[in-house]
């Protein structure tokens, strides 16, 4: 059996600590399957981080009361949603629906 620890992946500090504390181990029959497992875990964590960051940005945008501030944040949030939709982290229709709702919200301020 082969044990591989997930290391040498660049993430924000909190995720690095999470990986090191849990000392993730993987089993596989071939080197290719072990690498696939390792790369899938890295991609999963990256996608999770980007998705959560975007959700927090959407939440923060909904709380803002100042229209000028909201318009500045809206551009950034729309960009984040487009990137998530492009990489299939969220569905493109969900991104479109969120952008539409947020744009209406900012226009109503």
PDB file as gemmi writes it, atoms N, CA and C in Angstrom:
CRYST1    1.000    1.000    1.000  90.00  90.00  90.00 P 1                      
ATOM      1  N   UNK A   1       0.830  -1.179   0.000  1.00  0.00           N  
ATOM      2  CA  UNK A   1       0.000   0.000   0.000  1.00  0.00           C  
ATOM      3  C   UNK A   1       0.877   1.246   0.000  1.00  0.00           C  
ATOM      4  N   UNK A   2       0.363   2.272  -0.632  1.00  0.00           N  
ATOM      5  CA  UNK A   2       1.103   3.518  -0.735  1.00  0.00           C  
ATOM      6  C   UNK A   2       0.341   4.596   0.019  1.00  0.00           C  
ATOM      7  N   UNK A   3       1.031   5.346   0.861  1.00  0.00           N  
ATOM      8  CA  UNK A   3       0.435   6.454   1.588  1.00  0.00           C  
ATOM      9  C   UNK A   3       0.980   7.751   1.006  1.00  0.00           C  
ATOM     10  N   UNK A   4       0.078   8.662   0.662  1.00  0.00           N  
ATOM     11  CA  UNK A   4       0.517   9.947   0.131  1.00  0.00           C  
ATOM     12  C   UNK A   4      -0.183  11.044   0.909  1.00  0.00           C  
ATOM     13  N   UNK A   5       0.592  11.970   1.422  1.00  0.00           N  
ATOM     14  CA  UNK A   5       0.034  13.116   2.117  1.00  0.00           C  
ATOM     15  C   UNK A   5      -0.130  14.245   1.113  1.00  0.00           C  
ATOM     16  N   UNK A   6      -1.217  14.983   1.248  1.00  0.00           N  
ATOM     17  CA  UNK A   6      -1.450  16.109   0.354  1.00  0.00           C  
ATOM     18  C   UNK A   6      -0.563  17.258   0.811  1.00  0.00           C  
ATOM     19  N   UNK A   7       0.424  17.608   0.019  1.00  0.00           N  
ATOM     20  CA  UNK A   7       1.289  18.742   0.311  1.00  0.00           C  
ATOM     21  C   UNK A   7       1.623  19.438  -0.991  1.00  0.00           C  
ATOM     22  N   UNK A   8       2.332  20.523  -0.883  1.00  0.00           N  
ATOM     23  CA  UNK A   8       2.786  21.303  -2.024  1.00  0.00           C  
ATOM     24  C   UNK A   8       1.639  21.788  -2.908  1.00  0.00           C  
ATOM     25  N   UNK A   9       0.521  22.116  -2.279  1.00  0.00           N  
ATOM     26  CA  UNK A   9      -0.604  22.699  -2.991  1.00  0.00           C  
ATOM     27  C   UNK A   9      -0.815  24.077  -2.396  1.00  0.00           C  
ATOM     28  N   UNK A  10      -0.882  25.084  -3.217  1.00  0.00           N  
ATOM     29  CA  UNK A  10      -0.999  26.450  -2.710  1.00  0.00           C  
ATOM     30  C   UNK A  10      -2.448  26.805  -2.454  1.00  0.00           C  
ATOM     31  N   UNK A  11      -2.771  27.020  -1.193  1.00  0.00           N  
ATOM     32  CA  UNK A  11      -4.086  27.435  -0.776  1.00  0.00           C  
ATOM     33  C   UNK A  11      -3.934  28.513   0.282  1.00  0.00           C  
ATOM     34  N   UNK A  12      -5.005  29.194   0.624  1.00  0.00           N  
ATOM     35  CA  UNK A  12      -4.940  30.090   1.771  1.00  0.00           C  
ATOM     36  C   UNK A  12      -4.518  29.318   3.022  1.00  0.00           C  
ATOM     37  N   UNK A  13      -3.967  30.013   3.966  1.00  0.00           N  
ATOM     38  CA  UNK A  13      -3.330  29.380   5.115  1.00  0.00           C  
ATOM     39  C   UNK A  13      -4.261  28.424   5.860  1.00  0.00           C  
ATOM     40  N   UNK A  14      -5.530  28.782   6.008  1.00  0.00           N  
ATOM     41  CA  UNK A  14      -6.463  27.941   6.746  1.00  0.00           C  
ATOM     42  C   UNK A  14      -6.630  26.569   6.129  1.00  0.00           C  
ATOM     43  N   UNK A  15      -6.695  26.510   4.810  1.00  0.00           N  
ATOM     44  CA  UNK A  15      -6.848  25.224   4.147  1.00  0.00           C  
ATOM     45  C   UNK A  15      -5.582  24.388   4.281  1.00  0.00           C  
ATOM     46  N   UNK A  16      -4.422  25.023   4.274  1.00  0.00           N  
ATOM     47  CA  UNK A  16      -3.177  24.291   4.452  1.00  0.00           C  
ATOM     48  C   UNK A  16      -3.160  23.630   5.826  1.00  0.00           C  
ATOM     49  N   UNK A  17      -3.586  24.372   6.845  1.00  0.00           N  
ATOM     50  CA  UNK A  17      -3.624  23.820   8.196  1.00  0.00           C  
ATOM     51  C   UNK A  17      -4.589  22.641   8.262  1.00  0.00           C  
ATOM     52  N   UNK A  18      -5.726  22.765   7.583  1.00  0.00           N  
ATOM     53  CA  UNK A  18      -6.729  21.700   7.586  1.00  0.00           C  
ATOM     54  C   UNK A  18      -6.146  20.423   7.002  1.00  0.00           C  
ATOM     55  N   UNK A  19      -5.424  20.560   5.909  1.00  0.00           N  
ATOM     56  CA  UNK A  19      -4.841  19.396   5.252  1.00  0.00           C  
ATOM     57  C   UNK A  19      -3.777  18.769   6.150  1.00  0.00           C  
ATOM     58  N   UNK A  20      -2.936  19.582   6.759  1.00  0.00           N  
ATOM     59  CA  UNK A  20      -1.855  19.060   7.585  1.00  0.00           C  
ATOM     60  C   UNK A  20      -2.389  18.397   8.846  1.00  0.00           C  
ATOM     61  N   UNK A  21      -3.435  18.973   9.454  1.00  0.00           N  
ATOM     62  CA  UNK A  21      -3.966  18.409  10.690  1.00  0.00           C  
ATOM     63  C   UNK A  21      -4.574  17.037  10.442  1.00  0.00           C  
ATOM     64  N   UNK A  22      -5.322  16.908   9.356  1.00  0.00           N  
ATOM     65  CA  UNK A  22      -6.010  15.650   9.087  1.00  0.00           C  
ATOM     66  C   UNK A  22      -5.089  14.586   8.485  1.00  0.00           C  
ATOM     67  N   UNK A  23      -3.946  14.994   7.947  1.00  0.00           N  
ATOM     68  CA  UNK A  23      -2.984  14.076   7.346  1.00  0.00           C  
ATOM     69  C   UNK A  23      -3.691  13.070   6.435  1.00  0.00           C  
ATOM     70  N   UNK A  24      -4.281  13.580   5.376  1.00  0.00           N  
ATOM     71  CA  UNK A  24      -5.040  12.753   4.456  1.00  0.00           C  
ATOM     72  C   UNK A  24      -4.148  11.707   3.807  1.00  0.00           C  
ATOM     73  N   UNK A  25      -4.651  10.484   3.736  1.00  0.00           N  
ATOM     74  CA  UNK A  25      -3.898   9.391   3.139  1.00  0.00           C  
ATOM     75  C   UNK A  25      -4.741   8.785   2.029  1.00  0.00           C  
ATOM     76  N   UNK A  26      -4.074   8.366   0.973  1.00  0.00           N  
ATOM     77  CA  UNK A  26      -4.784   7.805  -0.164  1.00  0.00           C  
ATOM     78  C   UNK A  26      -4.219   6.451  -0.528  1.00  0.00           C  
ATOM     79  N   UNK A  27      -5.101   5.587  -1.018  1.00  0.00           N  
ATOM     80  CA  UNK A  27      -4.699   4.274  -1.469  1.00  0.00           C  
ATOM     81  C   UNK A  27      -4.991   4.171  -2.953  1.00  0.00           C  
ATOM     82  N   UNK A  28      -4.133   3.506  -3.677  1.00  0.00           N  
ATOM     83  CA  UNK A  28      -4.382   3.309  -5.091  1.00  0.00           C  
ATOM     84  C   UNK A  28      -3.505   2.194  -5.616  1.00  0.00           C  
ATOM     85  N   UNK A  29      -3.921   1.601  -6.735  1.00  0.00           N  
ATOM     86  CA  UNK A  29      -3.145   0.494  -7.299  1.00  0.00           C  
ATOM     87  C   UNK A  29      -2.003   0.994  -8.158  1.00  0.00           C  
ATOM     88  N   UNK A  30      -2.209   2.105  -8.836  1.00  0.00           N  
ATOM     89  CA  UNK A  30      -1.158   2.587  -9.734  1.00  0.00           C  
ATOM     90  C   UNK A  30      -0.801   4.026  -9.378  1.00  0.00           C  
ATOM     91  N   UNK A  31       0.324   4.473  -9.863  1.00  0.00           N  
ATOM     92  CA  UNK A  31       0.758   5.845  -9.614  1.00  0.00           C  
ATOM     93  C   UNK A  31      -0.212   6.845 -10.237  1.00  0.00           C  
ATOM     94  N   UNK A  32      -0.769   6.474 -11.388  1.00  0.00           N  
ATOM     95  CA  UNK A  32      -1.706   7.371 -12.069  1.00  0.00           C  
ATOM     96  C   UNK A  32      -2.966   7.559 -11.219  1.00  0.00           C  
ATOM     97  N   UNK A  33      -3.467   6.464 -10.650  1.00  0.00           N  
ATOM     98  CA  UNK A  33      -4.687   6.578  -9.844  1.00  0.00           C  
ATOM     99  C   UNK A  33      -4.429   7.381  -8.573  1.00  0.00           C  
ATOM    100  N   UNK A  34      -3.234   7.227  -8.003  1.00  0.00           N  
ATOM    101  CA  UNK A  34      -2.889   7.993  -6.803  1.00  0.00           C  
ATOM    102  C   UNK A  34      -2.787   9.473  -7.141  1.00  0.00           C  
ATOM    103  N   UNK A  35      -2.170   9.784  -8.274  1.00  0.00           N  
ATOM    104  CA  UNK A  35      -2.055  11.181  -8.692  1.00  0.00           C  
ATOM    105  C   UNK A  35      -3.433  11.764  -8.984  1.00  0.00           C  
ATOM    106  N   UNK A  36      -4.295  10.967  -9.608  1.00  0.00           N  
ATOM    107  CA  UNK A  36      -5.654  11.419  -9.905  1.00  0.00           C  
ATOM    108  C   UNK A  36      -6.401  11.747  -8.620  1.00  0.00           C  
ATOM    109  N   UNK A  37      -6.278  10.890  -7.631  1.00  0.00           N  
ATOM    110  CA  UNK A  37      -6.940  11.138  -6.341  1.00  0.00           C  
ATOM    111  C   UNK A  37      -6.406  12.415  -5.715  1.00  0.00           C  
ATOM    112  N   UNK A  38      -5.088  12.582  -5.752  1.00  0.00           N  
ATOM    113  CA  UNK A  38      -4.463  13.751  -5.151  1.00  0.00           C  
ATOM    114  C   UNK A  38      -4.886  15.034  -5.871  1.00  0.00           C  
ATOM    115  N   UNK A  39      -4.890  14.995  -7.190  1.00  0.00           N  
ATOM    116  CA  UNK A  39      -5.258  16.201  -7.944  1.00  0.00           C  
ATOM    117  C   UNK A  39      -6.748  16.507  -7.794  1.00  0.00           C  
ATOM    118  N   UNK A  40      -7.583  15.472  -7.715  1.00  0.00           N  
ATOM    119  CA  UNK A  40      -9.018  15.696  -7.508  1.00  0.00           C  
ATOM    120  C   UNK A  40      -9.284  16.354  -6.162  1.00  0.00           C  
ATOM    121  N   UNK A  41      -8.542  15.942  -5.140  1.00  0.00           N  
ATOM    122  CA  UNK A  41      -8.698  16.542  -3.815  1.00  0.00           C  
ATOM    123  C   UNK A  41      -8.290  18.010  -3.846  1.00  0.00           C  
ATOM    124  N   UNK A  42      -7.196  18.302  -4.543  1.00  0.00           N  
ATOM    125  CA  UNK A  42      -6.737  19.690  -4.648  1.00  0.00           C  
ATOM    126  C   UNK A  42      -7.773  20.535  -5.382  1.00  0.00           C  
ATOM    127  N   UNK A  43      -8.329  20.001  -6.469  1.00  0.00           N  
ATOM    128  CA  UNK A  43      -9.346  20.738  -7.233  1.00  0.00           C  
ATOM    129  C   UNK A  43     -10.613  20.933  -6.408  1.00  0.00           C  
ATOM    130  N   UNK A  44     -10.990  19.898  -5.644  1.00  0.00           N  
ATOM    131  CA  UNK A  44     -12.192  19.986  -4.822  1.00  0.00           C  
ATOM    132  C   UNK A  44     -12.049  21.097  -3.780  1.00  0.00           C  
ATOM    133  N   UNK A  45     -10.894  21.170  -3.144  1.00  0.00           N  
ATOM    134  CA  UNK A  45     -10.671  22.206  -2.143  1.00  0.00           C  
ATOM    135  C   UNK A  45     -10.631  23.597  -2.770  1.00  0.00           C  
ATOM    136  N   UNK A  46     -10.018  23.699  -3.946  1.00  0.00           N  
ATOM    137  CA  UNK A  46      -9.968  24.991  -4.626  1.00  0.00           C  
ATOM    138  C   UNK A  46     -11.367  25.439  -5.015  1.00  0.00           C  
ATOM    139  N   UNK A  47     -12.171  24.528  -5.577  1.00  0.00           N  
ATOM    140  CA  UNK A  47     -13.544  24.862  -5.968  1.00  0.00           C  
ATOM    141  C   UNK A  47     -14.376  25.265  -4.757  1.00  0.00           C  
ATOM    142  N   UNK A  48     -14.200  24.531  -3.660  1.00  0.00           N  
ATOM    143  CA  UNK A  48     -14.937  24.829  -2.432  1.00  0.00           C  
ATOM    144  C   UNK A  48     -14.587  26.226  -1.921  1.00  0.00           C  
ATOM    145  N   UNK A  49     -13.311  26.546  -1.956  1.00  0.00           N  
ATOM    146  CA  UNK A  49     -12.855  27.864  -1.492  1.00  0.00           C  
ATOM    147  C   UNK A  49     -13.430  28.979  -2.368  1.00  0.00           C  
ATOM    148  N   UNK A  50     -13.372  28.814  -3.700  1.00  0.00           N  
ATOM    149  CA  UNK A  50     -13.884  29.847  -4.605  1.00  0.00           C  
ATOM    150  C   UNK A  50     -15.391  30.006  -4.458  1.00  0.00           C  
ATOM    151  N   UNK A  51     -16.098  28.889  -4.320  1.00  0.00           N  
ATOM    152  CA  UNK A  51     -17.548  28.938  -4.199  1.00  0.00           C  
ATOM    153  C   UNK A  51     -17.958  29.640  -2.907  1.00  0.00           C  
ATOM    154  N   UNK A  52     -17.303  29.298  -1.816  1.00  0.00           N  
ATOM    155  CA  UNK A  52     -17.632  29.910  -0.527  1.00  0.00           C  
ATOM    156  C   UNK A  52     -17.303  31.402  -0.532  1.00  0.00           C  
ATOM    157  N   UNK A  53     -16.193  31.773  -1.146  1.00  0.00           N  
ATOM    158  CA  UNK A  53     -15.821  33.179  -1.232  1.00  0.00           C  
ATOM    159  C   UNK A  53     -16.867  33.976  -2.015  1.00  0.00           C  
ATOM    160  N   UNK A  54     -17.347  33.400  -3.087  1.00  0.00           N  
ATOM    161  CA  UNK A  54     -18.371  34.066  -3.894  1.00  0.00           C  
ATOM    162  C   UNK A  54     -19.681  34.195  -3.122  1.00  0.00           C  
ATOM    163  N   UNK A  55     -20.064  33.146  -2.413  1.00  0.00           N  
ATOM    164  CA  UNK A  55     -21.293  33.214  -1.618  1.00  0.00           C  
ATOM    165  C   UNK A  55     -21.201  34.303  -0.553  1.00  0.00           C  
ATOM    166  N   UNK A  56     -20.030  34.424   0.067  1.00  0.00           N  
ATOM    167  CA  UNK A  56     -19.838  35.480   1.060  1.00  0.00           C  
ATOM    168  C   UNK A  56     -19.931  36.861   0.420  1.00  0.00           C  
ATOM    169  N   UNK A  57     -19.389  36.998  -0.783  1.00  0.00           N  
ATOM    170  CA  UNK A  57     -19.448  38.280  -1.484  1.00  0.00           C  
ATOM    171  C   UNK A  57     -20.895  38.637  -1.839  1.00  0.00           C  
ATOM    172  N   UNK A  58     -21.670  37.648  -2.260  1.00  0.00           N  
ATOM    173  CA  UNK A  58     -23.089  37.875  -2.578  1.00  0.00           C  
ATOM    174  C   UNK A  58     -23.839  38.299  -1.315  1.00  0.00           C  
ATOM    175  N   UNK A  59     -23.560  37.620  -0.216  1.00  0.00           N  
ATOM    176  CA  UNK A  59     -24.209  37.951   1.058  1.00  0.00           C  
ATOM    177  C   UNK A  59     -23.865  39.373   1.490  1.00  0.00           C  
ATOM    178  N   UNK A  60     -22.606  39.740   1.355  1.00  0.00           N  
ATOM    179  CA  UNK A  60     -22.176  41.088   1.730  1.00  0.00           C  
ATOM    180  C   UNK A  60     -22.817  42.150   0.844  1.00  0.00           C  
ATOM    181  N   UNK A  61     -22.982  41.835  -0.434  1.00  0.00           N  
ATOM    182  CA  UNK A  61     -23.605  42.780  -1.364  1.00  0.00           C  
ATOM    183  C   UNK A  61     -25.062  43.020  -0.990  1.00  0.00           C  
ATOM    184  N   UNK A  62     -25.766  41.977  -0.574  1.00  0.00           N  
ATOM    185  CA  UNK A  62     -27.179  42.125  -0.216  1.00  0.00           C  
ATOM    186  C   UNK A  62     -27.380  42.985   1.035  1.00  0.00           C  
ATOM    187  N   UNK A  63     -26.366  43.044   1.889  1.00  0.00           N  
ATOM    188  CA  UNK A  63     -26.472  43.796   3.142  1.00  0.00           C  
ATOM    189  C   UNK A  63     -26.188  45.280   2.936  1.00  0.00           C  
ATOM    190  N   UNK A  64     -25.415  45.636   1.908  1.00  0.00           N  
ATOM    191  CA  UNK A  64     -24.986  47.019   1.689  1.00  0.00           C  
ATOM    192  C   UNK A  64     -26.190  47.922   1.443  1.00  0.00           C  
ATOM    193  N   UNK A  65     -26.167  49.104   2.076  1.00  0.00           N  
ATOM    194  CA  UNK A  65     -27.261  50.076   1.935  1.00  0.00           C  
ATOM    195  C   UNK A  65     -26.906  51.217   0.985  1.00  0.00           C  
ATOM    196  N   UNK A  66     -25.640  51.522   0.837  1.00  0.00           N  
ATOM    197  CA  UNK A  66     -25.191  52.634  -0.004  1.00  0.00           C  
ATOM    198  C   UNK A  66     -25.142  52.195  -1.471  1.00  0.00           C  
ATOM    199  N   UNK A  67     -25.808  52.965  -2.343  1.00  0.00           N  
ATOM    200  CA  UNK A  67     -25.903  52.566  -3.747  1.00  0.00           C  
ATOM    201  C   UNK A  67     -24.544  52.594  -4.447  1.00  0.00           C  
ATOM    202  N   UNK A  68     -23.752  53.604  -4.170  1.00  0.00           N  
ATOM    203  CA  UNK A  68     -22.437  53.718  -4.821  1.00  0.00           C  
ATOM    204  C   UNK A  68     -21.544  52.541  -4.431  1.00  0.00           C  
ATOM    205  N   UNK A  69     -21.564  52.204  -3.157  1.00  0.00           N  
ATOM    206  CA  UNK A  69     -20.793  51.057  -2.664  1.00  0.00           C  
ATOM    207  C   UNK A  69     -21.280  49.760  -3.301  1.00  0.00           C  
ATOM    208  N   UNK A  70     -22.608  49.636  -3.396  1.00  0.00           N  
ATOM    209  CA  UNK A  70     -23.196  48.419  -3.954  1.00  0.00           C  
ATOM    210  C   UNK A  70     -22.842  48.251  -5.423  1.00  0.00           C  
ATOM    211  N   UNK A  71     -22.811  49.343  -6.173  1.00  0.00           N  
ATOM    212  CA  UNK A  71     -22.469  49.255  -7.599  1.00  0.00           C  
ATOM    213  C   UNK A  71     -21.030  48.806  -7.793  1.00  0.00           C  
ATOM    214  N   UNK A  72     -20.127  49.269  -6.922  1.00  0.00           N  
ATOM    215  CA  UNK A  72     -18.736  48.841  -7.011  1.00  0.00           C  
ATOM    216  C   UNK A  72     -18.603  47.347  -6.705  1.00  0.00           C  
ATOM    217  N   UNK A  73     -19.317  46.897  -5.678  1.00  0.00           N  
ATOM    218  CA  UNK A  73     -19.251  45.482  -5.310  1.00  0.00           C  
ATOM    219  C   UNK A  73     -19.932  44.601  -6.342  1.00  0.00           C  
ATOM    220  N   UNK A  74     -20.976  45.133  -6.981  1.00  0.00           N  
ATOM    221  CA  UNK A  74     -21.720  44.347  -7.960  1.00  0.00           C  
ATOM    222  C   UNK A  74     -20.827  43.902  -9.111  1.00  0.00           C  
ATOM    223  N   UNK A  75     -19.957  44.789  -9.572  1.00  0.00           N  
ATOM    224  CA  UNK A  75     -19.052  44.446 -10.682  1.00  0.00           C  
ATOM    225  C   UNK A  75     -18.157  43.276 -10.293  1.00  0.00           C  
ATOM    226  N   UNK A  76     -17.622  43.311  -9.082  1.00  0.00           N  
ATOM    227  CA  UNK A  76     -16.744  42.239  -8.620  1.00  0.00           C  
ATOM    228  C   UNK A  76     -17.501  40.923  -8.456  1.00  0.00           C  
ATOM    229  N   UNK A  77     -18.707  40.998  -7.909  1.00  0.00           N  
ATOM    230  CA  UNK A  77     -19.500  39.786  -7.681  1.00  0.00           C  
ATOM    231  C   UNK A  77     -19.904  39.159  -9.005  1.00  0.00           C  
ATOM    232  N   UNK A  78     -20.289  39.972  -9.973  1.00  0.00           N  
ATOM    233  CA  UNK A  78     -20.661  39.446 -11.285  1.00  0.00           C  
ATOM    234  C   UNK A  78     -19.470  38.747 -11.932  1.00  0.00           C  
ATOM    235  N   UNK A  79     -18.296  39.326 -11.793  1.00  0.00           N  
ATOM    236  CA  UNK A  79     -17.087  38.700 -12.323  1.00  0.00           C  
ATOM    237  C   UNK A  79     -16.831  37.348 -11.659  1.00  0.00           C  
ATOM    238  N   UNK A  80     -16.999  37.300 -10.348  1.00  0.00           N  
ATOM    239  CA  UNK A  80     -16.797  36.043  -9.620  1.00  0.00           C  
ATOM    240  C   UNK A  80     -17.795  34.981 -10.067  1.00  0.00           C  
ATOM    241  N   UNK A  81     -19.054  35.382 -10.236  1.00  0.00           N  
ATOM    242  CA  UNK A  81     -20.083  34.430 -10.674  1.00  0.00           C  
ATOM    243  C   UNK A  81     -19.794  33.901 -12.081  1.00  0.00           C  
ATOM    244  N   UNK A  82     -19.339  34.784 -12.959  1.00  0.00           N  
ATOM    245  CA  UNK A  82     -18.994  34.351 -14.317  1.00  0.00           C  
ATOM    246  C   UNK A  82     -17.853  33.337 -14.311  1.00  0.00           C  
ATOM    247  N   UNK A  83     -16.863  33.563 -13.461  1.00  0.00           N  
ATOM    248  CA  UNK A  83     -15.743  32.627 -13.370  1.00  0.00           C  
ATOM    249  C   UNK A  83     -16.196  31.264 -12.853  1.00  0.00           C  
ATOM    250  N   UNK A  84     -17.092  31.270 -11.868  1.00  0.00           N  
ATOM    251  CA  UNK A  84     -17.604  29.999 -11.352  1.00  0.00           C  
ATOM    252  C   UNK A  84     -18.416  29.258 -12.410  1.00  0.00           C  
ATOM    253  N   UNK A  85     -19.203  29.991 -13.175  1.00  0.00           N  
ATOM    254  CA  UNK A  85     -20.009  29.361 -14.220  1.00  0.00           C  
ATOM    255  C   UNK A  85     -19.122  28.837 -15.347  1.00  0.00           C  
ATOM    256  N   UNK A  86     -18.062  29.575 -15.655  1.00  0.00           N  
ATOM    257  CA  UNK A  86     -17.161  29.154 -16.734  1.00  0.00           C  
ATOM    258  C   UNK A  86     -16.466  27.836 -16.395  1.00  0.00           C  
ATOM    259  N   UNK A  87     -16.121  27.641 -15.127  1.00  0.00           N  
ATOM    260  CA  UNK A  87     -15.424  26.427 -14.716  1.00  0.00           C  
ATOM    261  C   UNK A  87     -16.381  25.348 -14.206  1.00  0.00           C  
ATOM    262  N   UNK A  88     -17.685  25.543 -14.412  1.00  0.00           N  
ATOM    263  CA  UNK A  88     -18.732  24.573 -14.046  1.00  0.00           C  
ATOM    264  C   UNK A  88     -18.781  24.279 -12.550  1.00  0.00           C  
ATOM    265  N   UNK A  89     -18.395  25.233 -11.729  1.00  0.00           N  
ATOM    266  CA  UNK A  89     -18.563  25.069 -10.288  1.00  0.00           C  
ATOM    267  C   UNK A  89     -20.028  25.304  -9.934  1.00  0.00           C  
ATOM    268  N   UNK A  90     -20.646  26.279 -10.603  1.00  0.00           N  
ATOM    269  CA  UNK A  90     -22.093  26.442 -10.519  1.00  0.00           C  
ATOM    270  C   UNK A  90     -22.644  26.434 -11.942  1.00  0.00           C  
ATOM    271  N   UNK A  91     -23.927  26.164 -12.064  1.00  0.00           N  
ATOM    272  CA  UNK A  91     -24.552  26.115 -13.382  1.00  0.00           C  
ATOM    273  C   UNK A  91     -24.680  27.522 -13.957  1.00  0.00           C  
ATOM    274  N   UNK A  92     -24.592  27.630 -15.268  1.00  0.00           N  
ATOM    275  CA  UNK A  92     -24.616  28.955 -15.899  1.00  0.00           C  
ATOM    276  C   UNK A  92     -25.956  29.662 -15.683  1.00  0.00           C  
ATOM    277  N   UNK A  93     -27.052  28.895 -15.602  1.00  0.00           N  
ATOM    278  CA  UNK A  93     -28.354  29.519 -15.361  1.00  0.00           C  
ATOM    279  C   UNK A  93     -28.457  30.063 -13.938  1.00  0.00           C  
ATOM    280  N   UNK A  94     -27.847  29.345 -12.989  1.00  0.00           N  
ATOM    281  CA  UNK A  94     -27.839  29.848 -11.612  1.00  0.00           C  
ATOM    282  C   UNK A  94     -27.060  31.151 -11.532  1.00  0.00           C  
ATOM    283  N   UNK A  95     -25.931  31.210 -12.234  1.00  0.00           N  
ATOM    284  CA  UNK A  95     -25.144  32.443 -12.250  1.00  0.00           C  
ATOM    285  C   UNK A  95     -25.954  33.584 -12.863  1.00  0.00           C  
ATOM    286  N   UNK A  96     -26.661  33.291 -13.956  1.00  0.00           N  
ATOM    287  CA  UNK A  96     -27.473  34.314 -14.613  1.00  0.00           C  
ATOM    288  C   UNK A  96     -28.596  34.796 -13.693  1.00  0.00           C  
ATOM    289  N   UNK A  97     -29.241  33.854 -12.987  1.00  0.00           N  
ATOM    290  CA  UNK A  97     -30.321  34.226 -12.075  1.00  0.00           C  
ATOM    291  C   UNK A  97     -29.804  35.085 -10.920  1.00  0.00           C  
ATOM    292  N   UNK A  98     -28.667  34.707 -10.367  1.00  0.00           N  
ATOM    293  CA  UNK A  98     -28.090  35.493  -9.276  1.00  0.00           C  
ATOM    294  C   UNK A  98     -27.714  36.895  -9.750  1.00  0.00           C  
ATOM    295  N   UNK A  99     -27.095  36.987 -10.926  1.00  0.00           N  
ATOM    296  CA  UNK A  99     -26.703  38.301 -11.455  1.00  0.00           C  
ATOM    297  C   UNK A  99     -27.930  39.176 -11.663  1.00  0.00           C  
ATOM    298  N   UNK A 100     -28.995  38.582 -12.180  1.00  0.00           N  
ATOM    299  CA  UNK A 100     -30.219  39.334 -12.427  1.00  0.00           C  
ATOM    300  C   UNK A 100     -30.819  39.858 -11.121  1.00  0.00           C  
ATOM    301  N   UNK A 101     -30.911  38.978 -10.124  1.00  0.00           N  
ATOM    302  CA  UNK A 101     -31.491  39.380  -8.835  1.00  0.00           C  
ATOM    303  C   UNK A 101     -30.647  40.458  -8.154  1.00  0.00           C  
ATOM    304  N   UNK A 102     -29.333  40.288  -8.218  1.00  0.00           N  
ATOM    305  CA  UNK A 102     -28.454  41.268  -7.566  1.00  0.00           C  
ATOM    306  C   UNK A 102     -28.505  42.619  -8.274  1.00  0.00           C  
ATOM    307  N   UNK A 103     -28.598  42.600  -9.600  1.00  0.00           N  
ATOM    308  CA  UNK A 103     -28.697  43.841 -10.357  1.00  0.00           C  
ATOM    309  C   UNK A 103     -29.992  44.582 -10.019  1.00  0.00           C  
ATOM    310  N   UNK A 104     -31.086  43.835  -9.920  1.00  0.00           N  
ATOM    311  CA  UNK A 104     -32.368  44.449  -9.526  1.00  0.00           C  
ATOM    312  C   UNK A 104     -32.267  45.035  -8.112  1.00  0.00           C  
ATOM    313  N   UNK A 105     -31.623  44.289  -7.235  1.00  0.00           N  
ATOM    314  CA  UNK A 105     -31.476  44.753  -5.843  1.00  0.00           C  
ATOM    315  C   UNK A 105     -30.707  46.056  -5.770  1.00  0.00           C  
ATOM    316  N   UNK A 106     -29.616  46.135  -6.537  1.00  0.00           N  
ATOM    317  CA  UNK A 106     -28.779  47.351  -6.514  1.00  0.00           C  
ATOM    318  C   UNK A 106     -29.538  48.516  -7.168  1.00  0.00           C  
ATOM    319  N   UNK A 107     -30.292  48.228  -8.230  1.00  0.00           N  
ATOM    320  CA  UNK A 107     -31.047  49.285  -8.896  1.00  0.00           C  
ATOM    321  C   UNK A 107     -32.136  49.849  -7.990  1.00  0.00           C  
ATOM    322  N   UNK A 108     -32.661  49.019  -7.094  1.00  0.00           N  
ATOM    323  CA  UNK A 108     -33.732  49.467  -6.211  1.00  0.00           C  
ATOM    324  C   UNK A 108     -33.232  50.292  -5.022  1.00  0.00           C  
ATOM    325  N   UNK A 109     -31.931  50.296  -4.799  1.00  0.00           N  
ATOM    326  CA  UNK A 109     -31.389  51.067  -3.665  1.00  0.00           C  
ATOM    327  C   UNK A 109     -31.540  52.559  -3.861  1.00  0.00           C  
TER     328      UNK A 109                                                      
END                                                                             
